[in-house]
mmCIF file of C-alpha atoms in Angstrom:
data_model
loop_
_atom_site.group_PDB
_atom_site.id
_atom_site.type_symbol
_atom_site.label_atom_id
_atom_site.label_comp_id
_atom_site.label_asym_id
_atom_site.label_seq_id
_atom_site.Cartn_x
_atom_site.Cartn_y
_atom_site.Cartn_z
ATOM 1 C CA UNK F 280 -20.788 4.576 -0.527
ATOM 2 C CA UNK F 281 -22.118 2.435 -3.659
ATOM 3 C CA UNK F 282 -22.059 -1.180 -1.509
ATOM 4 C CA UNK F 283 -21.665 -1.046 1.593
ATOM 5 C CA UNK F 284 -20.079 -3.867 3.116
ATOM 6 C CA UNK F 285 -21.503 -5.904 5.434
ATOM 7 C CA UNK F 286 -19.871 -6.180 9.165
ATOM 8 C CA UNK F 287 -18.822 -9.878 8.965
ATOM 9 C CA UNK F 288 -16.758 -8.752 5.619
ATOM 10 C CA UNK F 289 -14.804 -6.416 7.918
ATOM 11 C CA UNK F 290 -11.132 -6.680 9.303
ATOM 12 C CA UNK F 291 -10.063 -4.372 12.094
ATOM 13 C CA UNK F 292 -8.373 -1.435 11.349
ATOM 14 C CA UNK F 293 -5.272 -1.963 12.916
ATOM 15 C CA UNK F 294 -4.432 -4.900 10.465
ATOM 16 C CA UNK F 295 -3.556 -1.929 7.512
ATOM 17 C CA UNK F 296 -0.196 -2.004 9.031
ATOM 18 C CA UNK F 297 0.117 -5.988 8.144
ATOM 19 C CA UNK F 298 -1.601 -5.388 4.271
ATOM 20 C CA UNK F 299 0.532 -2.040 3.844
ATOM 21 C CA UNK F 300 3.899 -3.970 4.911
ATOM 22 C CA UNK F 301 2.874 -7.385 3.411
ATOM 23 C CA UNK F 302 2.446 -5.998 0.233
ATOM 24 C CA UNK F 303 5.313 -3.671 -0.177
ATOM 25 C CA UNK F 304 7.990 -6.435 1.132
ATOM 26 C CA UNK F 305 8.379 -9.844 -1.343
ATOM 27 C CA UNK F 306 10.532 -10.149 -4.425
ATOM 28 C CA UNK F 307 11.833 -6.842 -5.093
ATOM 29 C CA UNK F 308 14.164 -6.914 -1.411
ATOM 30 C CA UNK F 309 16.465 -9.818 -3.040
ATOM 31 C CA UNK F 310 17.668 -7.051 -5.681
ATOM 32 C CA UNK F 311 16.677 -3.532 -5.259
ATOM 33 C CA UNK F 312 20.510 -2.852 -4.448
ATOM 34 C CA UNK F 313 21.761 -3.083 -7.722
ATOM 35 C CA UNK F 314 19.374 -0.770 -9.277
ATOM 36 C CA UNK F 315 19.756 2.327 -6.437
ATOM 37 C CA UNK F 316 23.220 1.483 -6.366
ATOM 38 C CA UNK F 317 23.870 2.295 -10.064
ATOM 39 C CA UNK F 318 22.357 6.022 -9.738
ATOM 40 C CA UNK F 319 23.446 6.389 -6.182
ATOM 41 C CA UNK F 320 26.482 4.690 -5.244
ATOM 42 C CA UNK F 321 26.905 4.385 -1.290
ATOM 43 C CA UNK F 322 24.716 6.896 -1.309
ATOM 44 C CA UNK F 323 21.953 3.849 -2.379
ATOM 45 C CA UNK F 324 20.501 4.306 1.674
ATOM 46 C CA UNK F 325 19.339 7.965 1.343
ATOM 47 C CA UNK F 326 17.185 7.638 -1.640
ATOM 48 C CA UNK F 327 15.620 4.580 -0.045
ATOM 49 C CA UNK F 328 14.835 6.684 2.688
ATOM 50 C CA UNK F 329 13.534 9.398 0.329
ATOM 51 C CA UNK F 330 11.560 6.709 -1.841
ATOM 52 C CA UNK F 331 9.825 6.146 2.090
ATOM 53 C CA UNK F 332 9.312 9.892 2.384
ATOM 54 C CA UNK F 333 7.212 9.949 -0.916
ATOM 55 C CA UNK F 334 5.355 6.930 0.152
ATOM 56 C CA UNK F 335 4.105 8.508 3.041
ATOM 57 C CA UNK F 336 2.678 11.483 1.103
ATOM 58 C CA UNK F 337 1.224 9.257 -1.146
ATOM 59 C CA UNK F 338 -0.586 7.445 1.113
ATOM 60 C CA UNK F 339 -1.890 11.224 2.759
ATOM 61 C CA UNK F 340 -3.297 11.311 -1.021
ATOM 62 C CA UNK F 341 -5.176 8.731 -0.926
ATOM 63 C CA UNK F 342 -6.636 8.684 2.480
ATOM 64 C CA UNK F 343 -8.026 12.747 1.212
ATOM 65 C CA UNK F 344 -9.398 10.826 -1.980
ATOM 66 C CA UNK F 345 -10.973 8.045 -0.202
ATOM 67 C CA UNK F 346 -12.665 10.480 2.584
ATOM 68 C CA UNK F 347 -13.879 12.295 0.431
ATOM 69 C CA UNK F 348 -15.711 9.492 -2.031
ATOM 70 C CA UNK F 349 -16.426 7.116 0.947
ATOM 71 C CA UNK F 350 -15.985 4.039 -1.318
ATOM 72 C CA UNK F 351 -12.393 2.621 -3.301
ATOM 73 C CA UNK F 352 -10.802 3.147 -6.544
ATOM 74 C CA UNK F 353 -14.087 2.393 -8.615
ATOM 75 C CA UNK F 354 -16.479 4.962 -6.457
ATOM 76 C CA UNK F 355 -13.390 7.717 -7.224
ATOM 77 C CA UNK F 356 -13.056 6.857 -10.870
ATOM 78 C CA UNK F 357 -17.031 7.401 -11.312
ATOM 79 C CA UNK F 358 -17.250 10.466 -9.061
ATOM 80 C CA UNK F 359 -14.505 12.327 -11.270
ATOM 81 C CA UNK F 360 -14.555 10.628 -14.515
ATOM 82 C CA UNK F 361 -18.389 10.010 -14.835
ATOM 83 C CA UNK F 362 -19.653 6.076 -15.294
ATOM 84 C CA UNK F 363 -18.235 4.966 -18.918
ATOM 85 C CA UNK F 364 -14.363 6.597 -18.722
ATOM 86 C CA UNK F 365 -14.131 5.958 -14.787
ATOM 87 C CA UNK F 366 -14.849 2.478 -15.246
ATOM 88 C CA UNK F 367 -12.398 2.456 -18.077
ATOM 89 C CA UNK F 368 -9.583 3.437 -16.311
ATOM 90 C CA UNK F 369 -10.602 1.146 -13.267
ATOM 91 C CA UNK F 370 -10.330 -1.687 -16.085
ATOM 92 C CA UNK F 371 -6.451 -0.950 -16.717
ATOM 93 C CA UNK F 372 -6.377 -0.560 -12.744
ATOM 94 C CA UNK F 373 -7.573 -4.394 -12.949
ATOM 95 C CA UNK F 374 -5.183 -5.260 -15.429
ATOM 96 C CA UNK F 375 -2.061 -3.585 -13.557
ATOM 97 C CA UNK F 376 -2.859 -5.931 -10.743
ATOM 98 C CA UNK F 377 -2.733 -8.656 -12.181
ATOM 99 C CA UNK F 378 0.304 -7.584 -13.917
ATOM 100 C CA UNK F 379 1.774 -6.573 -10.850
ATOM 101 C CA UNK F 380 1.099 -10.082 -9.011
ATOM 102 C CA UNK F 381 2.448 -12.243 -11.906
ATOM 103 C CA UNK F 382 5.478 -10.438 -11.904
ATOM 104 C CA UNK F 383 6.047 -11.285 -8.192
ATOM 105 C CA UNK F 384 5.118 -15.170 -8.874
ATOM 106 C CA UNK F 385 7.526 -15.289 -12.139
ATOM 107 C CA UNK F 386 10.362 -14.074 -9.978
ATOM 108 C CA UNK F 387 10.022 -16.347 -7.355
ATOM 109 C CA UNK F 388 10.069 -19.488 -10.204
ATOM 110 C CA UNK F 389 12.815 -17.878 -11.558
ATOM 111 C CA UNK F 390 14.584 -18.087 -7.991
ATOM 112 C CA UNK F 391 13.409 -21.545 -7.633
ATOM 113 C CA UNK F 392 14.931 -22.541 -10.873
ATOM 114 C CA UNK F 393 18.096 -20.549 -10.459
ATOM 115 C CA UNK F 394 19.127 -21.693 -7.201
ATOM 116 C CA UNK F 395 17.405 -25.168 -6.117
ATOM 117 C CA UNK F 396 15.816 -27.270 -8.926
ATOM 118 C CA UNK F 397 17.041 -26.062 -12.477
ATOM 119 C CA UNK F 398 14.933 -28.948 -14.475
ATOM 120 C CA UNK F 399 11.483 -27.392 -12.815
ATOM 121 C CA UNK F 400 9.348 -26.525 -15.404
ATOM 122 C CA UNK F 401 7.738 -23.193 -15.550
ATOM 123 C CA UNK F 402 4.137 -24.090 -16.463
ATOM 124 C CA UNK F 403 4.282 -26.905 -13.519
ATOM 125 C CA UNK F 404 5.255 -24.324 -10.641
ATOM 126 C CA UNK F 405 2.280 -21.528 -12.695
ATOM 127 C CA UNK F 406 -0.516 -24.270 -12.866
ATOM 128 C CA UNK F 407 -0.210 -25.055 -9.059
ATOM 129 C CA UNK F 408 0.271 -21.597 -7.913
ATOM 130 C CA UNK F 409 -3.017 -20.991 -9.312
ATOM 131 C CA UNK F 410 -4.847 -23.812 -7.742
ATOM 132 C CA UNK F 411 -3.408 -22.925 -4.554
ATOM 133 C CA UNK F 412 -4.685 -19.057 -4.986
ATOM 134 C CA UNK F 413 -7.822 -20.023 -6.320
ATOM 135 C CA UNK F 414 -8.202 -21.687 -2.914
ATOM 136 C CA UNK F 415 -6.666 -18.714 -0.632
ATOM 137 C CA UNK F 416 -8.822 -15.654 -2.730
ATOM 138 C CA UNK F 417 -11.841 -17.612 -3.190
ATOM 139 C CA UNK F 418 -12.256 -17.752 0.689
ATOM 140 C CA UNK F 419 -12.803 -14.003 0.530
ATOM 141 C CA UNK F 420 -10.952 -10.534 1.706
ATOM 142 C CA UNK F 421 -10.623 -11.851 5.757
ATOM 143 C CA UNK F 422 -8.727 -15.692 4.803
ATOM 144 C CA UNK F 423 -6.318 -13.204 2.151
ATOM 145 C CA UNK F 424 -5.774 -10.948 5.177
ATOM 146 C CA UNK F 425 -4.982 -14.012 7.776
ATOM 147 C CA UNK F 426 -2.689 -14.762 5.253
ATOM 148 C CA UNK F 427 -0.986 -11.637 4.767
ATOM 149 C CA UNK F 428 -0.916 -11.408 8.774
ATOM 150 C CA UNK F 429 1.234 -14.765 8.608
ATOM 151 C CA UNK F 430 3.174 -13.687 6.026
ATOM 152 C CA UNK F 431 4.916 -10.525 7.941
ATOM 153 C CA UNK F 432 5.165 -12.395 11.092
ATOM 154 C CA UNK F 433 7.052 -15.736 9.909
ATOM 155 C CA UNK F 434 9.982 -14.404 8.128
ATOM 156 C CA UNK F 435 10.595 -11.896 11.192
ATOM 157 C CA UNK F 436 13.216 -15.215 12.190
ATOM 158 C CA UNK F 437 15.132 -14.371 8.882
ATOM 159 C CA UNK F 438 16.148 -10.701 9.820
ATOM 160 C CA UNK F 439 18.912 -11.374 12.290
ATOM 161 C CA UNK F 440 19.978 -14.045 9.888
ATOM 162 C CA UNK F 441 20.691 -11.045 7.579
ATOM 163 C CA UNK F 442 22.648 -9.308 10.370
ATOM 164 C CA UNK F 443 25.334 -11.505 10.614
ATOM 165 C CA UNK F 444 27.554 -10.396 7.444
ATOM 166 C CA UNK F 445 28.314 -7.431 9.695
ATOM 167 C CA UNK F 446 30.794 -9.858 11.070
ATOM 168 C CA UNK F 447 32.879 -8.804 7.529
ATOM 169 C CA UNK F 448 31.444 -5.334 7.281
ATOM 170 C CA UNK F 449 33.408 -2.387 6.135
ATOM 171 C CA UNK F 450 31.740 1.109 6.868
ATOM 172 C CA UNK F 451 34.556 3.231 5.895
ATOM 173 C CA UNK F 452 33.406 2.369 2.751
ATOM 174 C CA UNK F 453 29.721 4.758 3.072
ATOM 175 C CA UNK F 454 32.160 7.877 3.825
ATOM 176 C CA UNK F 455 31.821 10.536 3.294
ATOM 177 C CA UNK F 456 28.173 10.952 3.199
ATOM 178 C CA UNK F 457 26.040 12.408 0.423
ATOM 179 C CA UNK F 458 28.836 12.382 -2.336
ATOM 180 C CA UNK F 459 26.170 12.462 -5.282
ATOM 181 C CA UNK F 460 23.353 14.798 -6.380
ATOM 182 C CA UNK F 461 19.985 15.030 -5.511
ATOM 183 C CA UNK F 462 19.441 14.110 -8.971
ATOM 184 C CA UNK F 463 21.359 10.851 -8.335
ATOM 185 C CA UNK F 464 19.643 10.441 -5.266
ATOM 186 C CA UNK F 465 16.128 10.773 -7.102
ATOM 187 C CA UNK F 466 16.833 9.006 -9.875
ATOM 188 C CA UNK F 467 17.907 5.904 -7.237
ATOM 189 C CA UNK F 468 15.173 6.502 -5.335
ATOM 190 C CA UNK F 469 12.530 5.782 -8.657
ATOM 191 C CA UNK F 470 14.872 2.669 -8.783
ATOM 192 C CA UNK F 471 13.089 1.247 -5.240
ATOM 193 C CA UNK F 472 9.424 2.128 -6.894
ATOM 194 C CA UNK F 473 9.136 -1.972 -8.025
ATOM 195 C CA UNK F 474 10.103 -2.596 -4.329
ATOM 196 C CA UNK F 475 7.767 -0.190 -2.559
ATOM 197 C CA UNK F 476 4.732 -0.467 -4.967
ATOM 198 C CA UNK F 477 1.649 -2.651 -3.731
ATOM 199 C CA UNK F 478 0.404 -0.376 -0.580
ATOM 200 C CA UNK F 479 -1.702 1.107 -3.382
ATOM 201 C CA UNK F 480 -3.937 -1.742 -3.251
ATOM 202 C CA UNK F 481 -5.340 0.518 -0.288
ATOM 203 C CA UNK F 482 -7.766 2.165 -2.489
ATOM 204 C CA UNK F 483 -9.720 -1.076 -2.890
ATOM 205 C CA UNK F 484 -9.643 -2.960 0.123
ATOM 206 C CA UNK F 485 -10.374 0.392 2.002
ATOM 207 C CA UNK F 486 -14.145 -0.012 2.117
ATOM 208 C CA UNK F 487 -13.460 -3.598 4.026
ATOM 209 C CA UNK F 488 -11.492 -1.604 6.846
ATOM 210 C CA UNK F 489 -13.394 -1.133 10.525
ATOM 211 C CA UNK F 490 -13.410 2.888 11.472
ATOM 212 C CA UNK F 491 -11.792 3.205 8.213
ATOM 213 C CA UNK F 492 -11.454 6.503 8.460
ATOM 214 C CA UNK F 493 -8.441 5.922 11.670
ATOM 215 C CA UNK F 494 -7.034 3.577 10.109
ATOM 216 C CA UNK F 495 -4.325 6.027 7.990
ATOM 217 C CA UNK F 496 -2.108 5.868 11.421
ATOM 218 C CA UNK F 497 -1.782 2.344 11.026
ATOM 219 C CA UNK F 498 -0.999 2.757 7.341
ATOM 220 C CA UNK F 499 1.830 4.787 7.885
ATOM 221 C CA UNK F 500 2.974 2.404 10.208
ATOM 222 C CA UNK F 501 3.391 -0.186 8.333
ATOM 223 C CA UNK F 502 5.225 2.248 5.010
ATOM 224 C CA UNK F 503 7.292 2.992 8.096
ATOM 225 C CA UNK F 504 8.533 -0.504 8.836
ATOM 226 C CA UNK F 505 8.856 -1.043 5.224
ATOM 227 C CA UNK F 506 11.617 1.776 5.140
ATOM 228 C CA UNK F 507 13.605 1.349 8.477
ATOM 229 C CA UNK F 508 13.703 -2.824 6.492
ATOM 230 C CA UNK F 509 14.890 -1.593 3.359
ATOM 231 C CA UNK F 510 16.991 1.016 4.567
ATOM 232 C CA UNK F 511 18.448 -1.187 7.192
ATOM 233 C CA UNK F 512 18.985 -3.774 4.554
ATOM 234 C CA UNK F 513 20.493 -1.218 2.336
ATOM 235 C CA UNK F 514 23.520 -0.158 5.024
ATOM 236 C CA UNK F 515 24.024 -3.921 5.241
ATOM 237 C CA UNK F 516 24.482 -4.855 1.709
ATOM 238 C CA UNK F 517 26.495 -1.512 1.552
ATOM 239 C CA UNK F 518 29.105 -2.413 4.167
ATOM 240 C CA UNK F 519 29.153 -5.693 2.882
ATOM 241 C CA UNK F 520 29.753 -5.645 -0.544
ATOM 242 C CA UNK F 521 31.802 -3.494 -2.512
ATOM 243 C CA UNK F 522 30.052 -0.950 -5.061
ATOM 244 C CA UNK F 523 31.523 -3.407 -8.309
ATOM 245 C CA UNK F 524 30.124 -6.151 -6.410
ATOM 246 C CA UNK F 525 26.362 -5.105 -6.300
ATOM 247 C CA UNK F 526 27.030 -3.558 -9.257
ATOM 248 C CA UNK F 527 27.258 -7.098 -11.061
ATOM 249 C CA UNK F 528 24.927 -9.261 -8.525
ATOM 250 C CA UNK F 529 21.537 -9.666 -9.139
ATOM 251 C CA UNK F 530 20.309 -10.993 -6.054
ATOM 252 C CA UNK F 531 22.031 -9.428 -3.511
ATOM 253 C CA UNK F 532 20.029 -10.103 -0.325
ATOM 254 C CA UNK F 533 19.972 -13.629 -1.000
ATOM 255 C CA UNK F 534 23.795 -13.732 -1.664
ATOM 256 C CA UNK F 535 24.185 -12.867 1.483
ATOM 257 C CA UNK F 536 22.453 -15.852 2.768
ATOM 258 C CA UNK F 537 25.634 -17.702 2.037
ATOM 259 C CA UNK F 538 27.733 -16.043 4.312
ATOM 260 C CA UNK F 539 25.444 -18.097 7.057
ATOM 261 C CA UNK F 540 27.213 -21.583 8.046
ATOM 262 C CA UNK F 541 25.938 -23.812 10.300
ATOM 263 C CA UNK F 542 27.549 -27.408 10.947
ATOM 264 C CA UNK F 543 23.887 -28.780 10.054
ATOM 265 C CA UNK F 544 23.406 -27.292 7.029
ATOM 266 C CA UNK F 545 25.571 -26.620 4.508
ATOM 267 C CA UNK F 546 23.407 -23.919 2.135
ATOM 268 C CA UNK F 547 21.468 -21.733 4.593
ATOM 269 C CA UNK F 548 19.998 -20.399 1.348
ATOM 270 C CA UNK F 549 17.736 -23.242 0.437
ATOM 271 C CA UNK F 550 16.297 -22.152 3.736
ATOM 272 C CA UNK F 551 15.824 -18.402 2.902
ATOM 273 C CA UNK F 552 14.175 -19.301 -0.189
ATOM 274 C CA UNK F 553 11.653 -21.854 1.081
ATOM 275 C CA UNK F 554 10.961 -18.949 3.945
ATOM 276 C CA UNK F 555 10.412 -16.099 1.443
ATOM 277 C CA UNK F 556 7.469 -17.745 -0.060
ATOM 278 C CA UNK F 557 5.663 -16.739 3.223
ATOM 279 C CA UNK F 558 6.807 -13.031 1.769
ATOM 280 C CA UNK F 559 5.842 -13.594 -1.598
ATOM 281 C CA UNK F 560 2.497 -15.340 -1.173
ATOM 282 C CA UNK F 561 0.191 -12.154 0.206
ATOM 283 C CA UNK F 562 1.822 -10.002 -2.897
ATOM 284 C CA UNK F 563 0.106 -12.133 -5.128
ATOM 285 C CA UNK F 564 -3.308 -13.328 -3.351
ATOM 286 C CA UNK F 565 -3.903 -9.496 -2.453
ATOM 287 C CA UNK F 566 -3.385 -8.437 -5.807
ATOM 288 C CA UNK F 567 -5.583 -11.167 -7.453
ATOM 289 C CA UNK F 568 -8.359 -10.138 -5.069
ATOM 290 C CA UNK F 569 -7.913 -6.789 -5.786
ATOM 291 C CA UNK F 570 -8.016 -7.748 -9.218
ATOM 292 C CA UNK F 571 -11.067 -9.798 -9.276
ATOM 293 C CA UNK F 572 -12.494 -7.148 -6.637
ATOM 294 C CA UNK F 573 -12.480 -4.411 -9.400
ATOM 295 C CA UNK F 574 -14.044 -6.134 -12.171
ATOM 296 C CA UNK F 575 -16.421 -7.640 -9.735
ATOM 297 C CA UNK F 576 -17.390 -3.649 -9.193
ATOM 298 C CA UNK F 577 -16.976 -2.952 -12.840
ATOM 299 C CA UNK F 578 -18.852 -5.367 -14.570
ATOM 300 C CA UNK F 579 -21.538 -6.546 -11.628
ATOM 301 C CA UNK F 580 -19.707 -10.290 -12.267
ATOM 302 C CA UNK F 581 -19.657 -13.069 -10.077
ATOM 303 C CA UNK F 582 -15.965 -12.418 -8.045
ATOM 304 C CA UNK F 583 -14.843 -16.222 -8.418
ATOM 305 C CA UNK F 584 -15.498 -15.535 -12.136
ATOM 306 C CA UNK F 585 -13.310 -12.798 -12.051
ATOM 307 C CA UNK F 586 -10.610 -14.837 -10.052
ATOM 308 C CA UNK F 587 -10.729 -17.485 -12.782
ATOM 309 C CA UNK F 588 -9.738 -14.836 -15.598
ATOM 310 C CA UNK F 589 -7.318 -13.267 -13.352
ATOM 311 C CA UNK F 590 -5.617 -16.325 -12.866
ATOM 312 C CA UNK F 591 -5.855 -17.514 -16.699
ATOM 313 C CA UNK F 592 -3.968 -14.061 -17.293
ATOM 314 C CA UNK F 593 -1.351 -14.625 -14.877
ATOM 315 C CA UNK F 594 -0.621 -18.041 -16.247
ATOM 316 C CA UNK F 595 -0.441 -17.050 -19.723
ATOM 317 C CA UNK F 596 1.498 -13.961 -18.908
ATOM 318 C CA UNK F 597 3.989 -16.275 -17.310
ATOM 319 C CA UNK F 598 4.428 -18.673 -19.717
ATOM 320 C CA UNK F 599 5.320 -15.896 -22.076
ATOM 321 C CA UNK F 600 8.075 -14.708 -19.969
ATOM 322 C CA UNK F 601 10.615 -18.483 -20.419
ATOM 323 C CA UNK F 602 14.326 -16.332 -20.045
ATOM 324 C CA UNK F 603 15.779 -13.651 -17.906
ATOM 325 C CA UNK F 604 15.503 -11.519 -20.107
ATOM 326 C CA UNK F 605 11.712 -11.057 -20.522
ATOM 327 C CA UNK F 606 11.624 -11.434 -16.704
ATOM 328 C CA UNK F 607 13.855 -8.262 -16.426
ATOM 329 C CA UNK F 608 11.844 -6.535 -19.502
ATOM 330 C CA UNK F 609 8.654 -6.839 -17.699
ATOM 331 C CA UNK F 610 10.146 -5.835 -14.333
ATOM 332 C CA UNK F 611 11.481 -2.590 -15.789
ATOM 333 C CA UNK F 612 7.732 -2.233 -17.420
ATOM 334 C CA UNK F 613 5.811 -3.037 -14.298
ATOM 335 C CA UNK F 614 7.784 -0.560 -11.714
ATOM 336 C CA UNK F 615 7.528 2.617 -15.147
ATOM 337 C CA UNK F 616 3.806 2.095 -14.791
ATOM 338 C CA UNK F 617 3.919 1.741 -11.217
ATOM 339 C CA UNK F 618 5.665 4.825 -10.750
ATOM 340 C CA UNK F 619 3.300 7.081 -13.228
ATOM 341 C CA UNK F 620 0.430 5.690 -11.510
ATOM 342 C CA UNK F 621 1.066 5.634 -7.711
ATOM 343 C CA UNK F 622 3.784 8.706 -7.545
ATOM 344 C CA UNK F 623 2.234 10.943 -10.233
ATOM 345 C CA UNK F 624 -1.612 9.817 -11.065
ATOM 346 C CA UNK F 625 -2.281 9.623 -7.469
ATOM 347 C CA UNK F 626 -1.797 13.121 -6.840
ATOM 348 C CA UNK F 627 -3.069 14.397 -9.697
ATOM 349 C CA UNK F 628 -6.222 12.785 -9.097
ATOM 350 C CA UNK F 629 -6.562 14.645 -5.468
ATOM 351 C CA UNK F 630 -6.149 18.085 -7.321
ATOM 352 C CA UNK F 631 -9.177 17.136 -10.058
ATOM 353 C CA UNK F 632 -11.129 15.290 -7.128
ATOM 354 C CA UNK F 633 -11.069 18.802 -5.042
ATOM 355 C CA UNK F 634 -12.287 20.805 -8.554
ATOM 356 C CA UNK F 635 -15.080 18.050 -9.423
ATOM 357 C CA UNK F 636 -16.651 18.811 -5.748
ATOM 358 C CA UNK F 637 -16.107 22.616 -5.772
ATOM 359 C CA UNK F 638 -17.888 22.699 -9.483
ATOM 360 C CA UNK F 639 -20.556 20.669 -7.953
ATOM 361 C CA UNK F 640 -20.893 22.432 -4.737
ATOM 362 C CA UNK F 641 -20.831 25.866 -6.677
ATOM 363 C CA UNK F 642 -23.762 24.674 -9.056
ATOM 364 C CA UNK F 643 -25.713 22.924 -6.099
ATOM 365 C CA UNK F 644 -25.789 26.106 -4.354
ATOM 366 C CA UNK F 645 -26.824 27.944 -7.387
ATOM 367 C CA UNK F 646 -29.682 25.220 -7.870
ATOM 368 C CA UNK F 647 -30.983 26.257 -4.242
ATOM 369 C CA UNK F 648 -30.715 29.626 -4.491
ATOM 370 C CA UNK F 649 -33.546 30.116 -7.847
#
């Protein structure tokens, strides 16, 4: 491995079930049902549970590419690629995160602004989200992984909170089973990419994981709880709400906040909103880090440099997304690229990984044997 890592750096291997779930669950819950509903209809739950399948093999991919480099992204980038066009491509891997963060902070704003303070200005909310990261990343890999620890076990109170619309469920509605294509089901499971990306983030903070090498149980763990929450979620929303229904709402796990009433509190929502921060909060300080991370291992910079730019970026980016519409633009961007390079690149990178070390095993041997 190019830097190995010293011990007090390292978190125990078991916590790759809280980084792969923590990551995967934030914004893109509130409204993946509109998007899988559209291809899929109340057939929306299988091709969550197919995006989960893919997920899974994904993840098989990169455990194969990170055995066989013994370092992250950057080492397998230079071990295929060669120095100059590895580190290239782990420059737009830099850039994705911090694409991929941003997006997750300007949809939480846009929450914010939608459904408690409507004044709020943009830039106010973006200036102190950075200060606030700038504090959490700075501390290093193990205070971003307490946090992301906290942020799967706090909102656990807000899942039987979700449960109680069942109260006006309709299941009839989900029969008969498998009425569309497995076209339709593919194309709605793509949908759920925006939702499921971020356990990619694996192939950086790898190198930081004790006995990394048994840690891809506890990886597949945590894809796994990600599924049986969206899928679960899914069946809810479907029984819940009619196909017209999520069909025209944007935020449909939040909607169904307002079904809760309690004689205390008269908008349970404000609740689920101030709650989901805990959520949203390890999407973004795990993909600065990872962000800052790579062109610390890039361009042999100072990591809180790196932060600083990051952060800049994801400001700027922000302020250049004011309406809905540029929100939604980006979002549609951000899960494309996502898609290419977790579903497809992945993969493809195993296959030219294996014929880089059988070249260089075939001309090693040849070496020895003049």
């Amino acid at each position: 491995m190019d830097n190995p890592i010293k011990e007090k750096y390292l978190v125990s291997g078991f916590l790759t079930l809280f980084l792969i779930n923590g990551m995967q669950v934030g914004m893109g819950v509130l409204s993946y049902q509109r998007t899988v509903v559209k291809s899929a209809g109340y057939d929306a739950w299988i091709s969550v549970l197919m995006a989960g399948m893919v997920v899974h093999l994904v993840i098989a991919c990169m455990y194969i590419l990170l055995k066989r480099s013994n370092g992250d992204l950057i080492s397998i980038h230079q071990q295929i690629f060669g120095k100059w066009l590895g580190n290239t491509l782990s420059f737009f891997a830099c850039l994705y995160f911090v694409v991929l963060g941003t997006t997750v902070l300007r949809g939480y704003i846009e929450i914010v602004q939608v459904w408690m303070f409507p004044d709020l200005p943009t830039w106010g909310m973006a200036i102190v989200a950075a200060a606030f990261f700038y504090y959490v990343v700075s501390g290093g890999f193990r205070t971003v992984v307490g946090l992301t620890f906290l942020g799967v076990i706090i909102p656990i109170v807000l899942v039987p909170i979700l449960l109680l619309p069942l109260e006006f469920a309709n299941f009839i509605n989900m029969l008969p089973i498998w009425k569309h294509s497995i076209v339709e089901l593919a194309l709605g499971a793509k949908e759920t990419t925006l939702s499921f990306l971020g356990f990619e983030l694996l192939l950086l903070y790898y190198p930081f994981l004790k006995n990394k090498e048994l840690t891809q149980k506890w990886a597949h763990f945590g894809a796994a709880m990600t599924t049986i929450s969206y899928t679960g979620l899914m069946v809810v929303s479907l029984a819940f709400y009619s196909e017209e229904q999520l069909n025209r709402t944007i935020w449909a796990t939040l909607t169904l906040y307002k079904v809760v009433q309690l004689p205390f509190l008269e908008r349970f929502e404000y609740i689920g909103i101030s709650l989901w921060m805990f959520l949203i909060v390890p999407n973004i300080a795990l993909a600065l880090w990872a962000a800052s991370r790579c062109a610390k291992r890039i361009f042999q910079m100072n990591q809180r440099i790196a932060l600083v730019i990051s952060l800049a970026l994801m400001v700027i980016i922000v302020l250049l997304m004011p309406t809905r519409q540029e929100v939604g633009l980006v979002d549609m961007w951000v899960g494309e690229i996502g898609f290419y390079l977790v579903f497809v690149y992945i993969p493809i990178l195993v296959v030219l990984q294996a014929i880089v070390l059988k070249f260089r095993r075939g001309s090693h041997e040849q070496t020895t044997t003049m």
